[in-house]
Amino acid sequence: MSSRHRRPKGDDEGENMSVLKSLKLSDAKPAAQAKTPVERGREKLVENLALQKQLAEATIAGTVFDPPKHFIMRTNGEGARVRVEVPRRVRKGWFEDGSRTTHFIMQYGGRPLEIAKGKTAIEVGPLPKLPTLIDSLIEAVRAGELDSAIATAAAERGRILNRNGKPSAS
């Protein structure tokens, strides 16, 4: 080995130490951003509405909607737990009645979200107006206008999932 490839001993340490000495170090840690159940419910509903908007836009454009994938854990042939990418299933949240008027139903926890007493569907009109309506609904969810409906749906889902008929503890 020639001497031109060798570095003097201690040279690297001196360079690193001078860089570290020039930095302003602290012991600060990020604060935990705990979300309330209401905030998690809003996020879940907004995510679902965004997927519905993408599906509606693809339907209007006459293209095939390719939903985003998500990852789940599965056991492979050797018995090891592996992360597998699977397609997300997105169901159409709208329908047309006999007079060809489009109606939209928001889903939360696999069930229709009751917007007003006994009312779950929103009359849209023609299908091309649906993405605009979904944008308005996303704004309403972010503003907290549907918090009580989300809380009711979450409590109802808890009753359904709990075997003894009581809402699950949150």
CSV table of N, CA and C in Angstrom, one decimal:
chain,number,residue,atom,x,y,z
A,1,MET,N,0.8,-1.2,0.0
A,1,MET,CA,0.0,0.0,0.0
A,1,MET,C,0.9,1.2,0.0
A,2,SER,N,0.5,2.2,-0.9
A,2,SER,CA,1.3,3.4,-0.9
A,2,SER,C,0.9,4.4,0.1
A,3,SER,N,1.7,5.3,0.4
A,3,SER,CA,1.5,6.3,1.5
A,3,SER,C,0.4,7.3,1.1
A,4,ARG,N,0.2,7.4,-0.2
A,4,ARG,CA,-0.8,8.4,-0.6
A,4,ARG,C,-2.3,8.0,-0.3
A,5,HIS,N,-2.5,6.7,-0.1
A,5,HIS,CA,-3.8,6.2,0.3
A,5,HIS,C,-4.1,6.2,1.8
A,6,ARG,N,-3.0,6.3,2.5
A,6,ARG,CA,-3.1,6.3,4.0
A,6,ARG,C,-3.4,7.7,4.5
A,7,ARG,N,-4.2,7.7,5.6
A,7,ARG,CA,-4.5,9.0,6.2
A,7,ARG,C,-3.7,9.0,7.6
A,8,PRO,N,-3.3,10.1,8.0
A,8,PRO,CA,-2.7,10.1,9.3
A,8,PRO,C,-3.7,9.7,10.4
A,9,LYS,N,-3.2,9.0,11.3
A,9,LYS,CA,-4.0,8.6,12.4
A,9,LYS,C,-4.6,9.8,13.2
A,10,GLY,N,-5.9,9.7,13.5
A,10,GLY,CA,-6.5,10.8,14.3
A,10,GLY,C,-7.0,11.9,13.5
A,11,ASP,N,-6.8,11.9,12.2
A,11,ASP,CA,-7.2,13.0,11.3
A,11,ASP,C,-8.8,13.0,11.2
A,12,ASP,N,-9.3,11.8,11.0
A,12,ASP,CA,-10.8,11.6,10.9
A,12,ASP,C,-11.5,12.1,12.2
A,13,GLU,N,-10.9,11.7,13.3
A,13,GLU,CA,-11.5,12.1,14.6
A,13,GLU,C,-11.5,13.6,14.7
A,14,GLY,N,-10.5,14.2,14.3
A,14,GLY,CA,-10.4,15.7,14.4
A,14,GLY,C,-11.5,16.4,13.6
A,15,GLU,N,-11.7,15.9,12.4
A,15,GLU,CA,-12.7,16.4,11.5
A,15,GLU,C,-14.1,16.3,12.1
A,16,ASN,N,-14.4,15.1,12.6
A,16,ASN,CA,-15.7,14.8,13.1
A,16,ASN,C,-15.9,15.7,14.4
A,17,MET,N,-15.0,15.8,15.2
A,17,MET,CA,-15.1,16.5,16.4
A,17,MET,C,-15.3,18.0,16.1
A,18,SER,N,-14.6,18.5,15.1
A,18,SER,CA,-14.8,19.9,14.8
A,18,SER,C,-16.2,20.2,14.3
A,19,VAL,N,-16.8,19.2,13.5
A,19,VAL,CA,-18.1,19.4,13.0
A,19,VAL,C,-19.1,19.3,14.2
A,20,LEU,N,-19.0,18.3,15.0
A,20,LEU,CA,-19.9,18.2,16.2
A,20,LEU,C,-19.8,19.4,17.1
A,21,LYS,N,-18.6,19.9,17.3
A,21,LYS,CA,-18.5,21.1,18.2
A,21,LYS,C,-19.2,22.3,17.6
A,22,SER,N,-19.3,22.4,16.3
A,22,SER,CA,-19.9,23.5,15.6
A,22,SER,C,-21.5,23.5,15.7
A,23,LEU,N,-22.0,22.3,16.1
A,23,LEU,CA,-23.5,22.1,16.1
A,23,LEU,C,-24.0,22.5,17.5
A,24,LYS,N,-25.2,23.0,17.5
A,24,LYS,CA,-25.9,23.3,18.7
A,24,LYS,C,-26.7,22.1,19.1
A,25,LEU,N,-26.3,21.4,20.1
A,25,LEU,CA,-27.0,20.2,20.6
A,25,LEU,C,-28.0,20.5,21.7
A,26,SER,N,-29.0,19.7,21.7
A,26,SER,CA,-30.0,19.8,22.8
A,26,SER,C,-30.6,18.5,23.2
A,27,ASP,N,-31.3,18.4,24.2
A,27,ASP,CA,-32.0,17.2,24.7
A,27,ASP,C,-33.5,17.2,24.4
A,28,ALA,N,-33.9,18.0,23.5
A,28,ALA,CA,-35.4,18.1,23.2
A,28,ALA,C,-35.9,16.8,22.5
A,29,LYS,N,-37.1,16.5,22.8
A,29,LYS,CA,-37.8,15.3,22.3
A,29,LYS,C,-39.1,15.8,21.7
A,30,PRO,N,-39.6,15.1,20.6
A,30,PRO,CA,-40.9,15.5,20.0
A,30,PRO,C,-42.0,15.2,21.0
A,31,ALA,N,-43.0,16.1,21.0
A,31,ALA,CA,-44.2,15.8,21.9
A,31,ALA,C,-45.1,14.9,21.2
A,32,ALA,N,-45.7,14.0,22.0
A,32,ALA,CA,-46.6,13.0,21.4
A,32,ALA,C,-47.9,13.7,21.0
A,33,GLN,N,-48.3,13.5,19.8
A,33,GLN,CA,-49.6,14.1,19.3
A,33,GLN,C,-50.7,13.1,19.4
A,34,ALA,N,-51.2,12.9,20.6
A,34,ALA,CA,-52.3,12.0,20.8
A,34,ALA,C,-53.6,12.6,20.1
A,35,LYS,N,-54.3,11.8,19.3
A,35,LYS,CA,-55.5,12.2,18.7
A,35,LYS,C,-56.7,11.7,19.5
A,36,THR,N,-57.7,12.5,19.6
A,36,THR,CA,-58.9,12.1,20.2
A,36,THR,C,-59.7,11.2,19.3
A,37,PRO,N,-60.6,10.4,19.9
A,37,PRO,CA,-61.5,9.5,19.1
A,37,PRO,C,-62.2,10.3,18.0
A,38,VAL,N,-62.6,11.5,18.3
A,38,VAL,CA,-63.4,12.4,17.3
A,38,VAL,C,-62.5,12.7,16.1
A,39,GLU,N,-61.2,13.1,16.4
A,39,GLU,CA,-60.3,13.4,15.3
A,39,GLU,C,-60.0,12.2,14.5
A,40,ARG,N,-59.8,11.0,15.1
A,40,ARG,CA,-59.6,9.8,14.3
A,40,ARG,C,-60.8,9.5,13.5
A,41,GLY,N,-62.0,9.7,14.0
A,41,GLY,CA,-63.2,9.4,13.2
A,41,GLY,C,-63.3,10.4,12.0
A,42,ARG,N,-62.9,11.6,12.2
A,42,ARG,CA,-62.9,12.6,11.1
A,42,ARG,C,-62.0,12.2,10.0
A,43,GLU,N,-60.8,11.8,10.5
A,43,GLU,CA,-59.8,11.4,9.5
A,43,GLU,C,-60.2,10.1,8.7
A,44,LYS,N,-60.8,9.2,9.4
A,44,LYS,CA,-61.3,8.0,8.7
A,44,LYS,C,-62.4,8.3,7.7
A,45,LEU,N,-63.3,9.2,8.1
A,45,LEU,CA,-64.4,9.6,7.2
A,45,LEU,C,-63.9,10.4,6.0
A,46,VAL,N,-62.9,11.3,6.2
A,46,VAL,CA,-62.3,12.1,5.1
A,46,VAL,C,-61.6,11.2,4.2
A,47,GLU,N,-60.9,10.2,4.7
A,47,GLU,CA,-60.2,9.3,3.8
A,47,GLU,C,-61.2,8.5,2.9
A,48,ASN,N,-62.3,8.0,3.5
A,48,ASN,CA,-63.3,7.3,2.8
A,48,ASN,C,-63.9,8.2,1.7
A,49,LEU,N,-64.2,9.5,2.1
A,49,LEU,CA,-64.8,10.4,1.1
A,49,LEU,C,-63.9,10.7,0.0
A,50,ALA,N,-62.6,10.8,0.2
A,50,ALA,CA,-61.6,11.0,-0.8
A,50,ALA,C,-61.5,9.9,-1.8
A,51,LEU,N,-61.6,8.6,-1.3
A,51,LEU,CA,-61.7,7.5,-2.2
A,51,LEU,C,-63.0,7.5,-3.0
A,52,GLN,N,-64.1,7.9,-2.4
A,52,GLN,CA,-65.3,7.9,-3.1
A,52,GLN,C,-65.3,9.0,-4.3
A,53,LYS,N,-64.6,10.1,-4.0
A,53,LYS,CA,-64.4,11.1,-5.0
A,53,LYS,C,-63.6,10.6,-6.2
A,54,GLN,N,-62.5,9.9,-5.9
A,54,GLN,CA,-61.7,9.3,-6.9
A,54,GLN,C,-62.4,8.3,-7.7
A,55,LEU,N,-63.2,7.5,-7.1
A,55,LEU,CA,-64.1,6.5,-7.8
A,55,LEU,C,-65.1,7.2,-8.7
A,56,ALA,N,-65.7,8.2,-8.2
A,56,ALA,CA,-66.7,9.0,-8.9
A,56,ALA,C,-66.1,9.6,-10.2
A,57,GLU,N,-64.9,10.2,-10.0
A,57,GLU,CA,-64.3,10.9,-11.1
A,57,GLU,C,-63.9,9.9,-12.2
A,58,ALA,N,-63.4,8.7,-11.7
A,58,ALA,CA,-63.1,7.6,-12.7
A,58,ALA,C,-64.3,7.1,-13.4
A,59,THR,N,-65.4,7.0,-12.7
A,59,THR,CA,-66.7,6.6,-13.3
A,59,THR,C,-67.2,7.6,-14.4
A,60,ILE,N,-67.1,8.9,-14.0
A,60,ILE,CA,-67.5,9.9,-14.9
A,60,ILE,C,-66.7,10.0,-16.1
A,61,ALA,N,-65.3,9.8,-16.0
A,61,ALA,CA,-64.4,9.8,-17.1
A,61,ALA,C,-64.4,8.5,-17.9
A,62,GLY,N,-65.1,7.5,-17.4
A,62,GLY,CA,-65.2,6.2,-18.1
A,62,GLY,C,-63.9,5.4,-18.0
A,63,THR,N,-63.1,5.6,-17.0
A,63,THR,CA,-61.9,4.9,-16.8
A,63,THR,C,-62.1,3.9,-15.6
A,64,VAL,N,-61.1,3.0,-15.5
A,64,VAL,CA,-61.2,2.0,-14.4
A,64,VAL,C,-60.5,2.6,-13.2
A,65,PHE,N,-61.1,2.5,-12.0
A,65,PHE,CA,-60.6,3.0,-10.8
A,65,PHE,C,-59.6,2.0,-10.2
A,66,ASP,N,-58.4,2.4,-10.0
A,66,ASP,CA,-57.4,1.5,-9.3
A,66,ASP,C,-57.2,2.0,-7.9
A,67,PRO,N,-57.9,1.4,-6.9
A,67,PRO,CA,-57.7,1.9,-5.6
A,67,PRO,C,-56.3,1.7,-5.0
A,68,PRO,N,-55.9,2.5,-4.1
A,68,PRO,CA,-54.5,2.3,-3.5
A,68,PRO,C,-54.5,1.0,-2.8
A,69,LYS,N,-53.3,0.5,-2.7
A,69,LYS,CA,-53.1,-0.8,-2.0
A,69,LYS,C,-52.8,-0.5,-0.5
A,70,HIS,N,-53.0,-1.5,0.3
A,70,HIS,CA,-52.6,-1.4,1.7
A,70,HIS,C,-51.9,-2.7,2.1
A,71,PHE,N,-51.2,-2.7,3.2
A,71,PHE,CA,-50.4,-3.8,3.6
A,71,PHE,C,-51.1,-4.5,4.8
A,72,ILE,N,-51.0,-5.8,4.8
A,72,ILE,CA,-51.5,-6.6,6.0
A,72,ILE,C,-50.5,-7.6,6.3
A,73,MET,N,-50.6,-8.2,7.5
A,73,MET,CA,-49.6,-9.3,7.9
A,73,MET,C,-50.3,-10.6,7.6
A,74,ARG,N,-49.6,-11.5,7.0
A,74,ARG,CA,-50.0,-12.9,6.7
A,74,ARG,C,-48.9,-13.9,7.1
A,75,THR,N,-49.3,-15.1,7.2
A,75,THR,CA,-48.3,-16.2,7.5
A,75,THR,C,-48.0,-16.9,6.2
A,76,ASN,N,-46.7,-16.9,5.9
A,76,ASN,CA,-46.3,-17.6,4.6
A,76,ASN,C,-46.2,-19.1,4.8
A,77,GLY,N,-45.8,-19.8,3.8
A,77,GLY,CA,-45.6,-21.3,3.8
A,77,GLY,C,-44.7,-21.8,4.9
A,78,GLU,N,-43.7,-21.0,5.2
A,78,GLU,CA,-42.8,-21.5,6.3
A,78,GLU,C,-43.2,-21.1,7.7
A,79,GLY,N,-44.4,-20.5,7.8
A,79,GLY,CA,-44.9,-20.1,9.1
A,79,GLY,C,-44.4,-18.8,9.6
A,80,ALA,N,-43.7,-18.0,8.8
A,80,ALA,CA,-43.2,-16.7,9.2
A,80,ALA,C,-44.2,-15.6,8.9
A,81,ARG,N,-44.3,-14.6,9.7
A,81,ARG,CA,-45.3,-13.5,9.5
A,81,ARG,C,-44.6,-12.6,8.5
A,82,VAL,N,-45.3,-12.3,7.4
A,82,VAL,CA,-44.7,-11.4,6.4
A,82,VAL,C,-45.8,-10.3,6.0
A,83,ARG,N,-45.3,-9.2,5.6
A,83,ARG,CA,-46.2,-8.1,5.2
A,83,ARG,C,-46.5,-8.2,3.7
A,84,VAL,N,-47.8,-8.2,3.4
A,84,VAL,CA,-48.3,-8.5,2.0
A,84,VAL,C,-49.1,-7.3,1.6
A,85,GLU,N,-48.9,-6.9,0.3
A,85,GLU,CA,-49.6,-5.8,-0.3
A,85,GLU,C,-50.9,-6.4,-0.9
A,86,VAL,N,-52.1,-5.9,-0.6
A,86,VAL,CA,-53.3,-6.3,-1.1
A,86,VAL,C,-54.1,-5.1,-1.6
A,87,PRO,N,-54.9,-5.3,-2.6
A,87,PRO,CA,-55.8,-4.2,-3.1
A,87,PRO,C,-56.8,-3.9,-2.1
A,88,ARG,N,-57.1,-2.6,-2.0
A,88,ARG,CA,-58.2,-2.1,-1.2
A,88,ARG,C,-59.5,-2.2,-1.9
A,89,ARG,N,-60.5,-2.6,-1.2
A,89,ARG,CA,-61.9,-2.8,-1.8
A,89,ARG,C,-62.6,-1.5,-1.5
A,90,VAL,N,-63.1,-0.8,-2.5
A,90,VAL,CA,-63.9,0.4,-2.4
A,90,VAL,C,-65.2,0.2,-3.0
A,91,ARG,N,-66.2,0.3,-2.2
A,91,ARG,CA,-67.6,0.1,-2.7
A,91,ARG,C,-68.2,1.5,-3.1
A,92,LYS,N,-69.0,1.4,-4.2
A,92,LYS,CA,-69.6,2.6,-4.7
A,92,LYS,C,-70.6,3.1,-3.6
A,93,GLY,N,-70.5,4.4,-3.3
A,93,GLY,CA,-71.3,5.0,-2.2
A,93,GLY,C,-72.5,5.7,-2.8
A,94,TRP,N,-72.8,5.6,-4.1
A,94,TRP,CA,-74.0,6.3,-4.6
A,94,TRP,C,-74.8,5.3,-5.4
A,95,PHE,N,-76.0,5.7,-5.7
A,95,PHE,CA,-77.0,4.9,-6.5
A,95,PHE,C,-77.9,5.9,-7.3
A,96,GLU,N,-78.6,5.4,-8.3
A,96,GLU,CA,-79.6,6.1,-9.0
A,96,GLU,C,-80.9,5.6,-8.8
A,97,ASP,N,-81.9,6.5,-8.5
A,97,ASP,CA,-83.3,6.0,-8.3
A,97,ASP,C,-84.0,5.9,-9.7
A,98,GLY,N,-85.3,5.6,-9.7
A,98,GLY,CA,-86.0,5.4,-10.9
A,98,GLY,C,-86.0,6.6,-11.8
A,99,SER,N,-85.9,7.8,-11.3
A,99,SER,CA,-85.9,9.0,-12.2
A,99,SER,C,-84.5,9.4,-12.6
A,100,ARG,N,-83.5,8.5,-12.4
A,100,ARG,CA,-82.1,8.7,-12.8
A,100,ARG,C,-81.4,9.8,-12.0
A,101,THR,N,-81.9,10.1,-10.8
A,101,THR,CA,-81.3,11.0,-9.9
A,101,THR,C,-80.3,10.3,-9.0
A,102,THR,N,-79.1,10.8,-8.9
A,102,THR,CA,-78.1,10.2,-8.1
A,102,THR,C,-78.2,10.6,-6.7
A,103,HIS,N,-78.0,9.6,-5.8
A,103,HIS,CA,-78.1,9.8,-4.3
A,103,HIS,C,-76.8,9.3,-3.8
A,104,PHE,N,-76.2,9.9,-2.7
A,104,PHE,CA,-75.0,9.5,-2.1
A,104,PHE,C,-75.2,9.2,-0.7
A,105,ILE,N,-74.6,8.1,-0.2
A,105,ILE,CA,-74.7,7.7,1.2
A,105,ILE,C,-73.3,7.6,1.7
A,106,MET,N,-73.0,8.4,2.8
A,106,MET,CA,-71.7,8.3,3.5
A,106,MET,C,-71.7,7.0,4.4
A,107,GLN,N,-70.6,6.3,4.3
A,107,GLN,CA,-70.5,5.1,5.2
A,107,GLN,C,-69.4,5.4,6.3
A,108,TYR,N,-69.7,4.9,7.5
A,108,TYR,CA,-68.8,4.9,8.6
A,108,TYR,C,-68.9,3.6,9.3
A,109,GLY,N,-67.8,2.9,9.3
A,109,GLY,CA,-67.8,1.6,10.0
A,109,GLY,C,-68.6,0.6,9.2
A,110,GLY,N,-68.8,0.7,7.9
A,110,GLY,CA,-69.5,-0.2,7.1
A,110,GLY,C,-71.0,0.0,7.2
A,111,ARG,N,-71.5,1.1,7.8
A,111,ARG,CA,-72.9,1.4,7.9
A,111,ARG,C,-73.2,2.8,7.4
A,112,PRO,N,-74.4,3.0,6.9
A,112,PRO,CA,-74.7,4.4,6.5
A,112,PRO,C,-74.7,5.4,7.7
A,113,LEU,N,-74.1,6.5,7.4
A,113,LEU,CA,-74.0,7.6,8.4
A,113,LEU,C,-75.3,8.4,8.4
A,114,GLU,N,-76.0,8.5,9.5
A,114,GLU,CA,-77.2,9.2,9.6
A,114,GLU,C,-76.9,10.7,9.8
A,115,ILE,N,-77.2,11.5,8.8
A,115,ILE,CA,-76.9,12.9,8.7
A,115,ILE,C,-77.9,13.7,9.5
A,116,ALA,N,-79.2,13.4,9.3
A,116,ALA,CA,-80.3,14.0,10.1
A,116,ALA,C,-81.2,12.8,10.6
A,117,LYS,N,-82.1,13.1,11.5
A,117,LYS,CA,-82.9,12.0,12.0
A,117,LYS,C,-83.6,11.2,10.9
A,118,GLY,N,-83.2,10.0,10.7
A,118,GLY,CA,-83.8,9.1,9.7
A,118,GLY,C,-83.4,9.3,8.3
A,119,LYS,N,-82.4,10.2,8.1
A,119,LYS,CA,-81.9,10.6,6.7
A,119,LYS,C,-80.5,10.1,6.6
A,120,THR,N,-80.2,9.3,5.6
A,120,THR,CA,-78.9,8.8,5.4
A,120,THR,C,-78.4,9.2,4.0
A,121,ALA,N,-79.3,9.4,3.0
A,121,ALA,CA,-78.9,9.7,1.7
A,121,ALA,C,-78.9,11.2,1.4
A,122,ILE,N,-78.1,11.6,0.4
A,122,ILE,CA,-78.0,13.0,0.0
A,122,ILE,C,-78.4,13.0,-1.5
A,123,GLU,N,-79.3,13.8,-1.9
A,123,GLU,CA,-79.7,13.8,-3.3
A,123,GLU,C,-78.7,14.7,-4.0
A,124,VAL,N,-78.1,14.2,-5.1
A,124,VAL,CA,-77.0,14.9,-5.8
A,124,VAL,C,-77.5,15.5,-7.1
A,125,GLY,N,-78.4,14.8,-7.8
A,125,GLY,CA,-78.8,15.2,-9.1
A,125,GLY,C,-78.1,14.4,-10.1
A,126,PRO,N,-77.5,15.0,-11.2
A,126,PRO,CA,-76.7,14.2,-12.1
A,126,PRO,C,-75.4,13.8,-11.5
A,127,LEU,N,-74.9,12.6,-12.0
A,127,LEU,CA,-73.6,12.1,-11.5
A,127,LEU,C,-72.4,13.1,-11.5
A,128,PRO,N,-72.3,13.9,-12.6
A,128,PRO,CA,-71.1,14.8,-12.6
A,128,PRO,C,-71.0,15.8,-11.5
A,129,LYS,N,-72.1,16.0,-10.7
A,129,LYS,CA,-72.1,16.9,-9.6
A,129,LYS,C,-71.6,16.2,-8.3
A,130,LEU,N,-71.4,14.9,-8.3
A,130,LEU,CA,-71.0,14.2,-7.2
A,130,LEU,C,-69.6,14.6,-6.6
A,131,PRO,N,-68.5,14.8,-7.4
A,131,PRO,CA,-67.3,15.2,-6.8
A,131,PRO,C,-67.3,16.5,-6.1
A,132,THR,N,-68.1,17.5,-6.6
A,132,THR,CA,-68.3,18.7,-5.9
A,132,THR,C,-69.0,18.6,-4.6
A,133,LEU,N,-70.0,17.7,-4.5
A,133,LEU,CA,-70.7,17.4,-3.3
A,133,LEU,C,-69.7,16.8,-2.3
A,134,ILE,N,-68.9,15.9,-2.7
A,134,ILE,CA,-68.0,15.2,-1.8
A,134,ILE,C,-67.0,16.2,-1.3
A,135,ASP,N,-66.5,17.1,-2.1
A,135,ASP,CA,-65.6,18.2,-1.6
A,135,ASP,C,-66.3,19.0,-0.5
A,136,SER,N,-67.6,19.3,-0.6
A,136,SER,CA,-68.3,20.0,0.4
A,136,SER,C,-68.5,19.2,1.7
A,137,LEU,N,-68.7,17.9,1.5
A,137,LEU,CA,-68.8,17.0,2.7
A,137,LEU,C,-67.5,16.9,3.4
A,138,ILE,N,-66.4,16.9,2.7
A,138,ILE,CA,-65.1,16.8,3.3
A,138,ILE,C,-64.9,18.1,4.2
A,139,GLU,N,-65.2,19.3,3.6
A,139,GLU,CA,-65.1,20.5,4.4
A,139,GLU,C,-66.0,20.5,5.6
A,140,ALA,N,-67.2,19.9,5.5
A,140,ALA,CA,-68.1,19.8,6.7
A,140,ALA,C,-67.5,18.9,7.7
A,141,VAL,N,-66.9,17.8,7.3
A,141,VAL,CA,-66.3,16.9,8.3
A,141,VAL,C,-65.2,17.6,9.0
A,142,ARG,N,-64.3,18.2,8.3
A,142,ARG,CA,-63.1,18.9,8.9
A,142,ARG,C,-63.6,20.0,9.8
A,143,ALA,N,-64.7,20.7,9.5
A,143,ALA,CA,-65.2,21.8,10.4
A,143,ALA,C,-65.9,21.2,11.6
A,144,GLY,N,-66.1,19.9,11.7
A,144,GLY,CA,-66.7,19.3,12.8
A,144,GLY,C,-68.3,19.2,12.8
A,145,GLU,N,-68.9,19.5,11.6
A,145,GLU,CA,-70.3,19.5,11.5
A,145,GLU,C,-70.9,18.1,11.7
A,146,LEU,N,-70.2,17.1,11.4
A,146,LEU,CA,-70.7,15.7,11.5
A,146,LEU,C,-70.2,14.9,12.7
A,147,ASP,N,-69.6,15.6,13.7
A,147,ASP,CA,-69.0,14.9,14.8
A,147,ASP,C,-70.0,14.1,15.6
A,148,SER,N,-71.2,14.7,15.8
A,148,SER,CA,-72.2,13.9,16.6
A,148,SER,C,-72.7,12.7,15.8
A,149,ALA,N,-72.8,12.8,14.5
A,149,ALA,CA,-73.2,11.6,13.7
A,149,ALA,C,-72.1,10.5,13.7
A,150,ILE,N,-70.8,11.0,13.7
A,150,ILE,CA,-69.7,10.1,13.7
A,150,ILE,C,-69.7,9.4,15.1
A,151,ALA,N,-69.9,10.1,16.2
A,151,ALA,CA,-69.9,9.6,17.5
A,151,ALA,C,-71.0,8.5,17.7
A,152,THR,N,-72.2,8.9,17.2
A,152,THR,CA,-73.3,7.9,17.2
A,152,THR,C,-73.0,6.6,16.5
A,153,ALA,N,-72.4,6.8,15.3
A,153,ALA,CA,-72.1,5.6,14.4
A,153,ALA,C,-71.0,4.8,15.1
A,154,ALA,N,-70.0,5.4,15.7
A,154,ALA,CA,-69.0,4.7,16.4
A,154,ALA,C,-69.5,3.9,17.6
A,155,ALA,N,-70.4,4.6,18.4
A,155,ALA,CA,-71.0,3.9,19.5
A,155,ALA,C,-71.9,2.7,19.1
A,156,GLU,N,-72.6,2.9,18.0
A,156,GLU,CA,-73.4,1.8,17.4
A,156,GLU,C,-72.6,0.7,17.0
A,157,ARG,N,-71.5,1.0,16.3
A,157,ARG,CA,-70.6,-0.1,15.9
A,157,ARG,C,-70.0,-0.8,17.1
A,158,GLY,N,-69.7,-0.1,18.1
A,158,GLY,CA,-69.2,-0.7,19.4
A,158,GLY,C,-70.2,-1.7,19.9
A,159,ARG,N,-71.5,-1.3,19.9
A,159,ARG,CA,-72.6,-2.2,20.4
A,159,ARG,C,-72.7,-3.5,19.6
A,160,ILE,N,-72.5,-3.3,18.3
A,160,ILE,CA,-72.6,-4.5,17.4
A,160,ILE,C,-71.4,-5.4,17.6
A,161,LEU,N,-70.2,-4.9,17.8
A,161,LEU,CA,-69.0,-5.7,17.9
A,161,LEU,C,-68.9,-6.4,19.2
A,162,ASN,N,-69.4,-5.7,20.3
A,162,ASN,CA,-69.3,-6.3,21.6
A,162,ASN,C,-70.4,-7.4,21.8
A,163,ARG,N,-70.0,-8.5,22.3
A,163,ARG,CA,-71.0,-9.6,22.4
A,163,ARG,C,-72.1,-9.4,23.4
A,164,ASN,N,-71.8,-8.7,24.5
A,164,ASN,CA,-72.9,-8.5,25.5
A,164,ASN,C,-73.8,-7.3,25.3
A,165,GLY,N,-73.7,-6.7,24.1
A,165,GLY,CA,-74.6,-5.6,23.8
A,165,GLY,C,-74.3,-4.3,24.3
A,166,LYS,N,-73.1,-4.1,25.0
A,166,LYS,CA,-72.7,-2.8,25.6
A,166,LYS,C,-71.7,-2.2,24.7
A,167,PRO,N,-71.6,-0.9,24.6
A,167,PRO,CA,-70.6,-0.3,23.8
A,167,PRO,C,-69.2,-0.6,24.4
A,168,SER,N,-68.2,-0.8,23.5
A,168,SER,CA,-66.9,-1.1,24.0
A,168,SER,C,-66.3,0.1,24.6
A,169,ALA,N,-65.4,-0.1,25.6
A,169,ALA,CA,-64.7,0.9,26.3
A,169,ALA,C,-63.8,1.6,25.4
A,170,SER,N,-63.7,3.0,25.5
A,170,SER,CA,-62.8,3.7,24.6
A,170,SER,C,-61.7,4.3,25.5
